Structure formats: C-alpha cells, structure tokens
Coordinates of C-alpha atoms in Angstrom, one line a residue:
M11 CA 99.4 64.7 90.6
S12 CA 98.7 68.0 92.5
Q13 CA 98.0 70.9 91.1
Q14 CA 99.7 74.2 92.4
T15 CA 96.9 77.1 93.0
V16 CA 98.1 80.4 92.4
Q17 CA 96.5 83.0 95.1
T18 CA 95.3 86.1 92.7
S19 CA 94.5 89.7 94.0
E20 CA 92.7 92.6 93.3
W21 CA 95.9 94.7 94.6
D22 CA 98.4 92.6 92.1
G23 CA 100.1 95.1 89.7
A24 CA 99.6 97.8 92.7
R25 CA 102.7 100.2 92.3
F26 CA 103.3 104.1 92.9
G27 CA 104.3 106.4 90.4
R28 CA 107.8 108.1 90.3
E29 CA 108.3 111.4 91.7
Q30 CA 109.6 113.2 88.5
G31 CA 106.8 115.0 86.6
T32 CA 106.6 116.0 83.0
G33 CA 108.1 119.6 83.6
V34 CA 107.6 122.1 80.8
A35 CA 109.4 120.2 78.1
F36 CA 111.9 116.9 78.6
G37 CA 111.3 117.2 82.5
L38 CA 112.8 120.8 82.8
G39 CA 111.2 123.1 84.9
M40 CA 109.9 126.7 84.1
G41 CA 113.1 128.1 85.8
Q42 CA 115.5 126.0 83.9
I43 CA 114.1 126.5 80.3
I44 CA 114.2 130.6 81.3
F45 CA 117.5 130.3 82.3
I46 CA 118.7 128.1 79.3
G47 CA 116.8 130.4 77.0
A48 CA 119.1 132.8 78.6
G49 CA 122.1 131.3 78.2
L50 CA 121.6 130.6 74.4
A51 CA 120.7 134.3 73.9
V52 CA 124.1 135.2 75.4
A53 CA 126.0 132.2 73.2
L54 CA 124.6 134.0 70.2
I55 CA 125.4 137.8 71.0
V56 CA 128.9 136.3 71.8
V57 CA 129.2 134.9 68.3
F58 CA 128.3 138.0 66.6
L59 CA 130.5 140.0 69.1
F60 CA 133.7 138.3 68.0
N61 CA 135.1 138.8 64.5
S62 CA 137.4 135.5 64.3
A63 CA 137.2 133.3 61.2
F64 CA 135.2 130.3 61.6
P65 CA 135.1 128.3 63.8
V66 CA 137.4 130.2 66.3
N67 CA 134.4 132.4 66.4
L68 CA 132.4 129.6 68.2
L69 CA 134.6 128.7 70.8
P70 CA 133.6 131.1 73.3
A71 CA 130.1 130.8 72.5
G72 CA 130.4 127.2 73.3
G73 CA 131.8 127.6 76.2
V74 CA 129.1 129.9 77.5
L75 CA 126.8 127.4 76.4
A76 CA 128.1 124.4 78.1
V77 CA 128.4 126.3 81.1
T78 CA 124.8 127.4 80.9
L79 CA 124.0 123.6 80.1
A80 CA 126.1 122.4 83.3
I81 CA 124.2 124.7 85.4
G82 CA 120.7 124.7 84.1
V83 CA 120.0 120.7 82.9
P84 CA 120.9 118.8 86.2
R85 CA 118.6 117.9 89.0
I86 CA 120.3 116.7 92.7
Q87 CA 117.9 115.0 94.9
G88 CA 114.9 116.4 92.9
K89 CA 115.9 120.0 92.8
S90 CA 117.8 121.6 89.9
L91 CA 121.1 123.7 90.7
L92 CA 119.0 126.6 90.4
E93 CA 117.0 125.7 93.2
W94 CA 119.6 124.8 95.3
A95 CA 121.7 128.1 94.9
S96 CA 118.0 129.8 96.0
V97 CA 117.9 127.8 99.3
V98 CA 121.6 128.2 99.8
R99 CA 120.9 132.0 99.7
F100 CA 118.4 131.6 101.7
M101 CA 120.0 129.7 104.6
V102 CA 122.6 132.2 104.4
G103 CA 120.2 135.4 104.7
R104 CA 118.6 133.8 107.9
R105 CA 121.9 133.1 109.3
R106 CA 123.2 137.2 108.6
R107 CA 119.6 138.0 110.1
G108 CA 119.8 135.5 113.1
Q109 CA 116.7 134.3 112.3
N110 CA 118.1 130.5 112.2
E111 CA 117.8 130.6 115.6
F112 CA 114.6 130.9 118.1
V113 CA 114.4 131.8 121.9
P114 CA 110.6 132.3 123.1
P115 CA 110.5 136.6 124.1
T116 CA 110.5 136.6 127.9
S117 CA 107.7 139.5 127.6
G118 CA 104.7 139.9 125.7
V119 CA 103.6 136.3 125.4
A120 CA 101.2 135.4 128.2
L121 CA 103.1 132.4 129.4
E122 CA 101.2 132.9 132.6
H123 CA 97.3 132.4 132.1
T124 CA 95.0 134.4 134.4
E125 CA 92.6 132.8 136.4
T126 CA 89.9 133.4 133.9
G127 CA 91.9 131.6 131.3
W128 CA 90.4 128.2 130.3
A129 CA 94.0 126.9 130.0
T130 CA 94.5 126.7 133.9
A131 CA 91.0 126.3 135.1
P132 CA 90.7 123.1 137.2
H133 CA 87.3 122.3 135.6
L134 CA 88.8 121.2 132.4
D135 CA 87.8 117.7 132.2
V136 CA 89.5 114.8 129.7
V137 CA 87.8 113.5 127.1
D138 CA 88.0 109.6 127.1
G139 CA 86.2 109.3 123.6
P140 CA 84.8 111.1 120.9
V141 CA 83.0 114.5 121.5
K142 CA 79.7 114.0 121.4
R143 CA 77.3 116.7 120.0
S144 CA 74.9 116.1 122.9
D145 CA 77.6 117.5 125.2
D146 CA 76.5 120.8 126.3
T147 CA 80.0 121.6 128.3
G148 CA 80.9 125.2 127.1
R149 CA 77.4 126.4 125.8
D150 CA 75.2 129.0 126.8
K151 CA 71.1 128.7 127.8
K152 CA 70.6 128.5 124.2
G153 CA 72.8 126.1 123.0
R154 CA 75.5 127.8 121.5
I155 CA 79.0 127.3 122.2
T156 CA 80.6 129.7 124.3
V157 CA 84.1 130.8 123.0
P158 CA 86.6 130.6 125.3
K159 CA 89.7 132.5 125.9
A160 CA 92.3 131.4 123.2
T161 CA 95.9 130.6 124.4
R162 CA 99.1 131.4 122.1
L163 CA 101.4 128.6 121.2
V164 CA 105.0 129.9 121.7
L165 CA 106.5 128.5 118.4
P166 CA 109.4 129.7 116.4
G167 CA 108.7 131.4 112.8
E168 CA 105.5 131.4 111.1
F169 CA 104.1 128.8 113.5
A170 CA 103.7 131.5 116.4
E171 CA 100.6 132.7 115.3
L172 CA 98.9 129.6 116.5
V173 CA 96.5 129.8 119.1
M174 CA 94.6 127.1 121.1
Y175 CA 91.1 127.0 122.0
Q176 CA 88.7 124.4 123.7
L177 CA 85.8 123.2 122.4
P178 CA 82.7 121.9 124.0
G179 CA 83.6 118.8 125.6
G180 CA 87.1 119.0 126.1
A181 CA 88.8 118.8 122.8
A182 CA 91.4 120.7 121.6
F183 CA 91.0 123.3 118.7
I184 CA 94.0 125.0 117.1
Y185 CA 93.5 128.1 114.7
D186 CA 95.9 129.7 112.5
P187 CA 94.6 133.0 112.0
V188 CA 96.9 133.8 108.8
A189 CA 96.0 130.4 106.9
K190 CA 92.3 130.8 108.2
Q191 CA 92.9 127.0 109.0
A192 CA 91.8 125.1 111.9
I193 CA 93.3 121.7 113.5
I194 CA 91.7 118.8 115.4
I195 CA 93.4 116.1 116.9
A196 CA 92.4 112.3 117.4
E197 CA 94.6 109.7 119.2
I198 CA 94.2 106.6 117.3
D199 CA 94.2 103.0 118.7
T200 CA 94.1 99.9 116.8
H201 CA 92.9 97.1 117.9
K202 CA 93.8 94.4 115.4
A203 CA 97.5 93.7 114.4
F204 CA 97.9 94.3 110.3
E205 CA 100.9 91.9 110.1
L206 CA 99.0 89.0 112.0
E207 CA 96.0 89.1 109.8
E208 CA 95.5 86.6 107.0
F209 CA 96.1 87.7 103.5
E210 CA 92.4 88.0 102.8
G211 CA 92.1 90.1 106.1
Q212 CA 95.0 92.3 105.2
E213 CA 93.1 92.6 101.7
D214 CA 89.5 93.5 103.3
R215 CA 91.2 96.1 105.7
L216 CA 93.3 98.0 103.1
R217 CA 89.9 98.0 100.7
V218 CA 88.1 99.7 103.9
W219 CA 91.1 102.0 104.3
A220 CA 90.9 103.3 100.5
E221 CA 87.1 103.7 101.3
I222 CA 87.8 105.7 104.6
E223 CA 90.5 108.0 102.3
A224 CA 87.6 108.8 100.0
T225 CA 85.1 109.6 102.7
L226 CA 87.9 111.9 104.8
S227 CA 88.8 113.5 101.2
G228 CA 85.1 114.2 100.6
I229 CA 84.2 115.9 104.1
E230 CA 83.7 119.5 102.7
G231 CA 86.6 121.7 103.7
V232 CA 89.3 119.6 104.6
A233 CA 92.3 120.8 103.8
W234 CA 94.6 117.9 104.2
V235 CA 94.7 115.1 106.8
Q236 CA 98.0 114.3 108.7
M237 CA 98.1 110.3 109.9
S238 CA 101.4 109.8 112.2
D239 CA 102.8 107.1 114.3
Q240 CA 105.6 107.9 116.9
T241 CA 108.0 105.7 118.4
T242 CA 109.2 107.4 121.8
M243 CA 110.3 106.3 125.4
V244 CA 107.8 106.4 128.2
S245 CA 108.2 105.9 131.9
G246 CA 107.5 102.5 133.7
Q247 CA 105.2 104.5 136.1
A248 CA 102.9 105.0 133.3
V249 CA 102.5 101.5 132.2
L250 CA 102.2 100.8 135.8
D251 CA 99.3 103.1 136.3
Y252 CA 97.8 101.6 133.2
Y253 CA 98.1 97.9 134.7
E254 CA 96.5 99.1 137.7
S255 CA 93.7 100.4 136.1
R256 CA 92.7 97.2 134.0
V257 CA 93.1 95.2 137.4
N258 CA 90.4 97.7 139.1
E259 CA 88.2 97.3 136.2
S260 CA 88.5 93.4 136.0
D261 CA 85.7 91.0 137.1
Y262 CA 85.2 89.4 140.4
R263 CA 85.4 85.8 140.9
V264 CA 84.4 83.7 144.2
D265 CA 87.4 81.7 146.1
P266 CA 86.2 78.3 146.4
V267 CA 87.8 78.1 150.0
T268 CA 86.9 81.2 151.6
D269 CA 83.7 82.2 149.6
E270 CA 85.5 86.1 149.4
H271 CA 84.9 87.7 146.1
L272 CA 88.4 88.4 144.7
R273 CA 89.1 90.1 141.6
N274 CA 90.2 88.0 138.5
A275 CA 93.4 89.8 138.0
G276 CA 96.5 91.3 139.9
Q277 CA 97.5 90.5 143.7
E278 CA 94.3 88.7 144.2
L279 CA 94.7 86.3 141.5
N280 CA 98.8 85.9 141.4
P281 CA 100.4 87.8 144.3
W282 CA 104.1 86.5 142.8
L283 CA 103.4 87.5 139.4
H284 CA 101.7 90.8 140.5
Q285 CA 104.7 91.7 142.8
G286 CA 107.5 90.6 139.9
L287 CA 105.4 93.0 137.6
V288 CA 105.6 95.9 139.6
E289 CA 109.2 95.6 140.5
M290 CA 109.9 95.3 137.1
L291 CA 108.1 98.5 136.0
A292 CA 108.8 100.4 139.0
S293 CA 112.7 99.7 137.7
V294 CA 112.1 100.8 133.9
E295 CA 113.4 104.5 133.3
G296 CA 111.7 104.0 130.1
R297 CA 110.5 101.8 127.3
P298 CA 109.6 102.6 123.6
V299 CA 105.9 102.5 123.2
H300 CA 104.1 104.0 119.7
T301 CA 101.8 106.9 120.0
R302 CA 99.3 107.2 117.0
W303 CA 97.4 110.5 116.1
L304 CA 95.2 111.9 113.1
S305 CA 94.9 115.5 112.7
V306 CA 92.6 117.2 110.5
V307 CA 92.9 120.5 109.0
L308 CA 89.8 122.5 108.1
N309 CA 90.0 125.6 105.5
R310 CA 87.4 128.0 106.6
D311 CA 87.2 129.8 103.4
Q312 CA 85.8 126.4 102.1
L313 CA 83.2 126.2 104.9
T314 CA 82.1 129.9 104.9
K315 CA 78.3 128.8 104.3
R316 CA 78.1 126.2 106.7
I317 CA 79.9 128.6 109.7
Q318 CA 77.7 131.1 109.1
G319 CA 75.0 128.9 109.5
A320 CA 76.2 127.3 112.5
G321 CA 76.9 130.6 114.3
R322 CA 79.3 132.7 112.3
G323 CA 83.0 133.5 113.4
I324 CA 85.0 130.8 115.6
R325 CA 81.7 129.7 117.3
G326 CA 80.6 128.7 114.0
F327 CA 83.9 127.3 113.0
M328 CA 84.0 125.1 116.1
E329 CA 80.3 123.7 115.3
V330 CA 81.3 122.5 112.1
A331 CA 85.2 120.8 113.5
L332 CA 82.4 119.0 116.0
S333 CA 80.5 117.3 112.9
V334 CA 84.0 116.7 111.4
M335 CA 84.7 115.0 114.3
D336 CA 81.5 112.7 114.6
T337 CA 82.2 111.8 110.9
V338 CA 85.6 110.9 111.6
A339 CA 85.1 108.6 114.8
E340 CA 82.2 106.8 112.7
A341 CA 84.5 106.1 109.5
L342 CA 87.6 104.6 111.4
P343 CA 86.1 101.6 113.1
E344 CA 85.8 99.4 110.0
S345 CA 89.4 99.2 109.3
G346 CA 90.5 98.3 112.9
T347 CA 91.1 101.5 114.0
E348 CA 89.2 103.9 116.3
V349 CA 89.1 107.3 117.9
A350 CA 90.1 106.6 121.6
R351 CA 89.9 110.5 122.4
W352 CA 89.9 113.6 120.8
H353 CA 93.2 115.6 122.1
T354 CA 92.4 118.0 124.6
P355 CA 94.8 121.5 124.7
T356 CA 97.0 120.0 127.7
S357 CA 97.0 116.6 126.0
A358 CA 97.9 118.2 122.5
A359 CA 100.4 120.7 124.3
A360 CA 102.3 117.7 125.3
L361 CA 103.0 115.9 122.0
I362 CA 104.2 119.2 121.0
R363 CA 106.4 119.5 123.7
T364 CA 108.1 116.3 123.7
A365 CA 108.7 116.5 120.0
F366 CA 110.8 119.4 120.3
D367 CA 112.3 118.0 124.0
P368 CA 112.6 114.0 123.4
A369 CA 114.2 114.1 126.9
S370 CA 111.3 115.2 128.8
S371 CA 109.0 112.3 127.2
V372 CA 109.4 110.0 130.4
E373 CA 108.5 112.8 132.7
V374 CA 105.9 114.0 130.6
T375 CA 104.6 110.6 130.4
A376 CA 104.1 110.4 134.0
R377 CA 102.0 113.2 134.6
G378 CA 99.3 111.1 132.3
E379 CA 95.9 113.1 131.7
A380 CA 97.6 116.0 133.3
G381 CA 99.7 116.9 130.2
V382 CA 101.6 120.2 129.3
A383 CA 100.1 123.6 130.0
V384 CA 99.2 125.1 126.5
G385 CA 102.1 128.3 126.9
A386 CA 104.5 125.9 127.7
A387 CA 104.4 123.5 124.7
G388 CA 107.2 125.3 122.6
P389 CA 110.7 124.6 122.7
M390 CA 113.2 127.0 124.7
Y391 CA 115.7 126.8 122.3
T392 CA 115.7 126.2 118.3
K393 CA 118.6 126.3 115.5
T394 CA 118.2 125.8 112.0
N395 CA 120.9 124.2 109.9
L396 CA 121.1 122.9 106.5
G397 CA 120.6 119.2 107.1
T398 CA 119.5 119.2 111.0
F399 CA 117.2 120.9 113.4
E400 CA 118.3 121.5 116.9
S401 CA 115.6 121.8 119.9
D402 CA 116.2 121.9 123.5
G403 CA 119.4 119.7 123.3
A404 CA 118.1 117.2 120.8
V405 CA 119.2 117.1 117.2
H406 CA 116.3 116.1 114.3
Q407 CA 116.4 115.4 110.8
T408 CA 113.5 115.4 109.0
L409 CA 113.4 113.3 105.4
K410 CA 111.0 112.9 103.1
I411 CA 109.9 109.5 100.9
S412 CA 110.7 110.4 97.7
E413 CA 110.2 107.2 95.9
F414 CA 107.9 104.3 97.0
P415 CA 108.3 100.5 95.6
R416 CA 108.5 100.9 91.8
Q417 CA 107.6 97.0 91.4
Q418 CA 104.8 95.3 92.7
A419 CA 103.9 97.1 96.4
K420 CA 103.2 94.3 99.4
L421 CA 100.6 95.1 101.8
G422 CA 101.7 96.8 104.9
F423 CA 105.3 97.9 103.7
L424 CA 105.4 101.2 105.4
A425 CA 105.9 98.8 108.6
D426 CA 109.4 98.5 108.1
I427 CA 109.7 102.2 108.5
V428 CA 107.3 102.4 111.5
F429 CA 108.7 99.8 113.3
A430 CA 112.4 100.7 112.2
G431 CA 114.2 100.5 115.7
D432 CA 113.8 101.2 119.2
F433 CA 114.8 105.0 118.8
R434 CA 112.8 108.1 118.6
H435 CA 111.3 108.8 115.2
T436 CA 108.2 109.9 113.6
V437 CA 106.4 108.8 110.5
S438 CA 103.6 111.2 109.2
M439 CA 101.5 110.5 105.8
Y440 CA 99.8 113.6 104.6
M441 CA 96.6 113.1 102.4
K442 CA 95.4 116.3 100.4
P443 CA 92.1 115.8 98.6
R444 CA 91.9 117.0 95.0
N445 CA 89.2 118.3 92.8
V446 CA 88.7 115.2 90.3
R447 CA 87.6 117.2 87.2
K448 CA 90.8 119.4 88.1
A449 CA 93.1 116.2 88.6
L450 CA 91.9 114.7 85.3
K451 CA 92.4 117.9 83.4
K452 CA 95.8 118.0 84.8
N453 CA 96.2 114.3 84.0
E454 CA 95.1 115.4 80.4
R455 CA 97.7 117.9 79.9
D456 CA 101.0 115.9 81.5
R457 CA 99.8 113.2 78.8
S458 CA 99.9 115.8 76.2
T459 CA 103.0 117.3 77.2
W460 CA 104.7 113.7 76.9
L461 CA 103.2 113.2 73.7
T462 CA 104.8 116.7 72.4
N463 CA 108.1 115.6 74.3
D464 CA 108.2 112.3 72.4
T465 CA 107.2 113.9 69.1
V466 CA 110.5 116.2 69.2
R467 CA 112.7 113.4 70.3
E468 CA 111.8 111.4 67.2
K469 CA 112.5 114.7 65.3
V470 CA 116.0 115.3 66.7
G471 CA 116.7 111.3 66.6
K472 CA 116.9 111.1 70.3
M473 CA 116.3 107.2 71.4
N474 CA 113.4 107.1 73.7
T475 CA 114.2 105.3 76.9
L476 CA 112.0 103.0 79.4
K477 CA 111.9 105.5 82.1
N478 CA 110.0 107.7 79.6
D479 CA 107.8 105.0 79.1
R480 CA 107.2 103.9 82.5
Q481 CA 106.3 107.6 83.6
R482 CA 103.8 107.8 80.7
E483 CA 102.1 104.6 82.3
D484 CA 102.3 106.0 85.6
L485 CA 100.1 108.9 84.0
E486 CA 98.0 106.3 82.1
Q487 CA 97.6 104.5 85.6
E488 CA 96.6 107.6 87.7
E489 CA 93.8 108.2 84.9
M490 CA 92.3 104.7 85.0
E491 CA 92.2 104.8 89.2
M492 CA 90.5 107.9 89.0
T493 CA 87.9 107.2 86.7
S494 CA 87.7 104.0 88.5
G495 CA 86.1 105.9 91.6
H496 CA 89.5 105.7 93.8
A497 CA 89.7 109.3 95.5
A498 CA 91.9 112.0 94.3
L499 CA 94.2 112.6 96.5
S500 CA 98.1 113.9 96.9
M501 CA 100.4 112.2 99.1
A502 CA 103.5 112.5 100.9
V503 CA 105.1 110.7 104.1
Y504 CA 107.9 112.4 105.7
V505 CA 110.2 110.7 108.7
T506 CA 111.7 112.6 111.5
V507 CA 114.5 111.1 113.4
S508 CA 115.6 112.4 116.9
A509 CA 118.7 111.7 118.9
M510 CA 120.5 113.7 121.4
S511 CA 124.1 114.1 119.7
E512 CA 125.2 114.0 116.0
P513 CA 126.9 110.6 116.3
E514 CA 123.7 109.1 117.6
L515 CA 121.7 110.7 114.6
E516 CA 123.8 109.4 112.5
A517 CA 123.6 105.7 113.6
Q518 CA 119.7 105.8 113.9
L519 CA 119.7 107.3 110.2
S520 CA 121.7 104.3 109.1
Q521 CA 119.6 101.8 110.8
L522 CA 116.5 103.8 109.4
R523 CA 118.1 103.4 105.8
N524 CA 118.6 99.9 106.0
R525 CA 114.6 99.3 106.8
V526 CA 113.6 102.0 103.9
A527 CA 115.6 99.9 101.7
R528 CA 113.8 96.8 103.0
A529 CA 110.6 98.4 102.0
N530 CA 112.0 99.3 98.6
C531 CA 111.7 102.9 99.3
E532 CA 114.0 105.9 99.1
L533 CA 114.4 108.4 101.7
R534 CA 115.6 112.4 100.6
P535 CA 116.5 114.6 103.5
L536 CA 114.8 118.1 103.2
F537 CA 117.8 120.4 103.0
G538 CA 116.9 123.8 103.9
Q539 CA 113.4 123.2 105.4
Q540 CA 114.4 121.7 108.3
D541 CA 112.3 123.7 110.9
S542 CA 109.3 123.4 108.6
A543 CA 109.9 119.9 107.9
F544 CA 110.1 119.0 111.7
V545 CA 107.1 120.8 112.4
A546 CA 105.1 119.1 109.4
A547 CA 106.4 115.6 110.3
A548 CA 107.0 115.1 114.5
T549 CA 104.2 117.5 115.9
P550 CA 100.4 117.0 115.2
L551 CA 100.0 120.7 114.1
G552 CA 99.4 119.2 110.4
R553 CA 101.3 122.2 109.1
L554 CA 102.3 121.2 105.5
K555 CA 104.7 124.2 104.4
L556 CA 106.8 122.0 102.4

C-alpha cells in the first residue's frame, strides 16, 4: 500500500492584496465624498425651493441626487468619473497648447560637445564589471573625484532636466537637479535559469531574493529601485562578435597528429560547424534577446550628512553612489544574478535611444560598446495620445498590472509576462522602500477605517460581502508580514509594448493579454499618462511619476 507524500512549502498561501484601498468611507475617495456631499446639499436646497405638495417636491431633488450618485460613486479601471474628467481636461489642455508633441530644439542645446567635454573624449573606457572603490580614474592627487562636465539629456517634458555625469571608472551618473535625485544603472546577468531549477532550488532563490529586497530597501537614501527585462532585437553580427570573443578566450589542445596547439573551439575544433554558424549569423537581420537592468534612484535630501562627509555637492553625491554600487554588486550573486557591469554614459544612452526608436536596435547593437552619444539619446519626435505614445515612427502602449494573482501565486509567475512573445516589450518592476513604523501606522488606520465601515453597514442594514472580508484579510496579512521581518515595500509592475504600427501593436497587446491571463493577473492601460508611463517602464531612468 503506497502512501502519498504532500509537498509543503513556506510559500503556501502566498497571495497578493487587491488594488482597491479603504478610501475615506465605503471605499470612496475624498473627492467623491466632497462631490456627493455637495450634491446632497443641492438636493436639500431644491426641496425647500419647490413649494409643491409632498411628494412632488421631492422629484427634482431626487433627480439631482440620482445624477450626483451616478457621477460620484462609480469607479472605472481604478479611477472615479471625477478623476477621468480631470484626465480628459488635462489632455485636451495639452493638445490646445501644443504640449502633446515634442521636437528637440535646434538651438540652445549642446548636441555637439566640445573637445573638453567628457562625452566625446577618446579616453572613456568601458567598465566590464562593478566599479571598484580603488579605481582612481577621474580623481585628483588627493583622491577626490574630479567632477566632469555634465551633458544634458534631450528628452521631452520634465525629463529634459536630467543631466549625465561620468563616475570614476566610467559608470554613468544621471542627476535630476529638480527632484534632487541620482540614477545609477547596472546591467544584470543571470547564470541560473529559474524555471529549470528544482522546486527546492526555486524556494531557496526566492528566499535569497527576499533578503536582497530587504537589503536594497534598507540602503540609506534609496528612493526606489527599478528592475527591468526588455525583449528586443539585436543584429546577428553582435552575436557573431560575442561568439568570436569566446573562441579567442578558449583553451588550447594538442593535435595528436601534428602536435600543434589548437584552440578547443571555433574553426580549429570543427571547421564545418564553425563556417555554418558564421554564415547563419551573417544572414540574420535581427533576433530576440533579453536585456536586463537594475536602476537605483538615490534621494539627495536623505543623504545630506553622508554627502557632506564625502566632499559635499555633486562630488560627495558621487562618492555615496559608488558605495551603493558596491553594496548592490555584493548582494546580488547569491540569488543567481550578478552585476555584469555598470552602464557607461554611452551604453545608458543606447538603452534610452533604442527605447524611443526600436527600429534602431539592430544598428545600435552592432556598435557594441561604443553605444550612443549622450546628446543623441533622446527622440527626434514624440506625440502623446490618450492611450498610446508615439516616438520616432514607433507606437507604444504602457500598462500596469492592476491585479496580481488572487489565489496561490506560483513561483516565477511573472515569467509568463516577461516571455510573452518575440516582440518588443519591456517589463519593469518598481520597489519603493517604506518606513516600517509609518507603514504599520497606516495599516492600523486602514483596519480602523474598515471596522468603522462595517459598523455603519450593520446599522444601515447593508449586507457584508466576501469582497470586503478579503480586503480586510489583506490588511491583516500585510501587518503579519511586516511584523515577521519582511521589508516594507510598495511594489508596482509596468509593461510597455512597442510596435511600428497600430495594427501591429493591437496584435502584440492581444498576445500579451493571453499570457497575462495565464499568470492570473490583470492589466490596465494608463490612459492620459502614456508619456510619463513610457519613460518609467521602457527606459532605465527610474522616473516613477505615476
């Protein structure tokens, strides 16, 4: 008689809370409460103004109240009708002022850099790994960072304020002087396939990743972290260059017939296979690959003391950024990922350029480490529509995962979205650290609000629903997780799909939605926010303006 064993896991019962919050009362926001209150006041005034006999005098008041509730109560895709009215008014205003389109200025912006500018200096070296603190490139005799000349990124709207510096060792340091934030970008490589791991191995990696999240959120001054996986097209020549570099790095063997020392790879190992591979890659115009990056956004105001101790100003901010880079590079490897390198100004500019112009991906990739000049990173033309964003001949739509799996979430469920198909799409997850004490207080207020709402429902005779019970359970689960030592994080996932035409975009979105349904998630287009949503999701700039 055989006995079946049941596999238990510490992740059993893991689920995600629903998006809807408690609101001020009955799930209604403050704006809805004010609008409905104003409608009730108008209805009362109408009752007193009409001198007709009862109940005729209630008919106009009832009409006013019905219209008020019809406008103030419903929520569509997470927004009330009042919020949608504000979005439409904002979009119409932008269109009238001509602010929904962007063309880079032909004057007033230094698109061509002088010989003293670091962006075109021939001594810019590519960093093949994490920048070491002992690297003295770009420092004076006293070991202090020599602040290089900054180059402005020519980007639309509020993002035009971003400037690019170079850190010692060659890494890019992007600074937002308005928000007083800096962005550093790491290229991420994974040396273990999560889906091919045994279940126990997946659990171990997930446990380590939870620790990494706690580490990243615990770094002083980290505003938020962006982790992205971008499916794009690269040239066959780039793959061929990589293959040849690995051949040149291979070991030697001794030919038993001629006693010659031959490489244990490439033509010297198997001329027929080598020639076939070279011819195939030479004929391939483009092939899909996955590019992964991790952007860390640092808040200058939260690092004031450390910056002052490290040299003040931009110099001190750069020193702090270098120490954060070391921390990130040391924390990742146990999870099966590692920092392959820190993006340089030109390689970061290449990521930005190909995001706005996907058709240039093959050409830019063929340049290899040369990348793109910082001044040419931005688009030549953009147009913001209600539901799409156009740039340099491409059309994009950015969506937000509005609902995560409501039942037991399988390990690695986002893989269905990351590997949704061989078309241009970028999946970006944002993690924003929260103060644990403040997060617990907010949780306590939300649970108190639910208790008050339940009391009011009971008094008015309104039936409680399983949906309300589930939302209250989400708050209790959140409290339990934070008191158990999990990092207090606000998380959001955005997906940008890019195509060369509207019909192509619709076909790719349909394919994406099918994969999202398999992951038991829901997607919501970010109407009226497509420009800022695109920059947040499809570029490594970490600009969370949503």
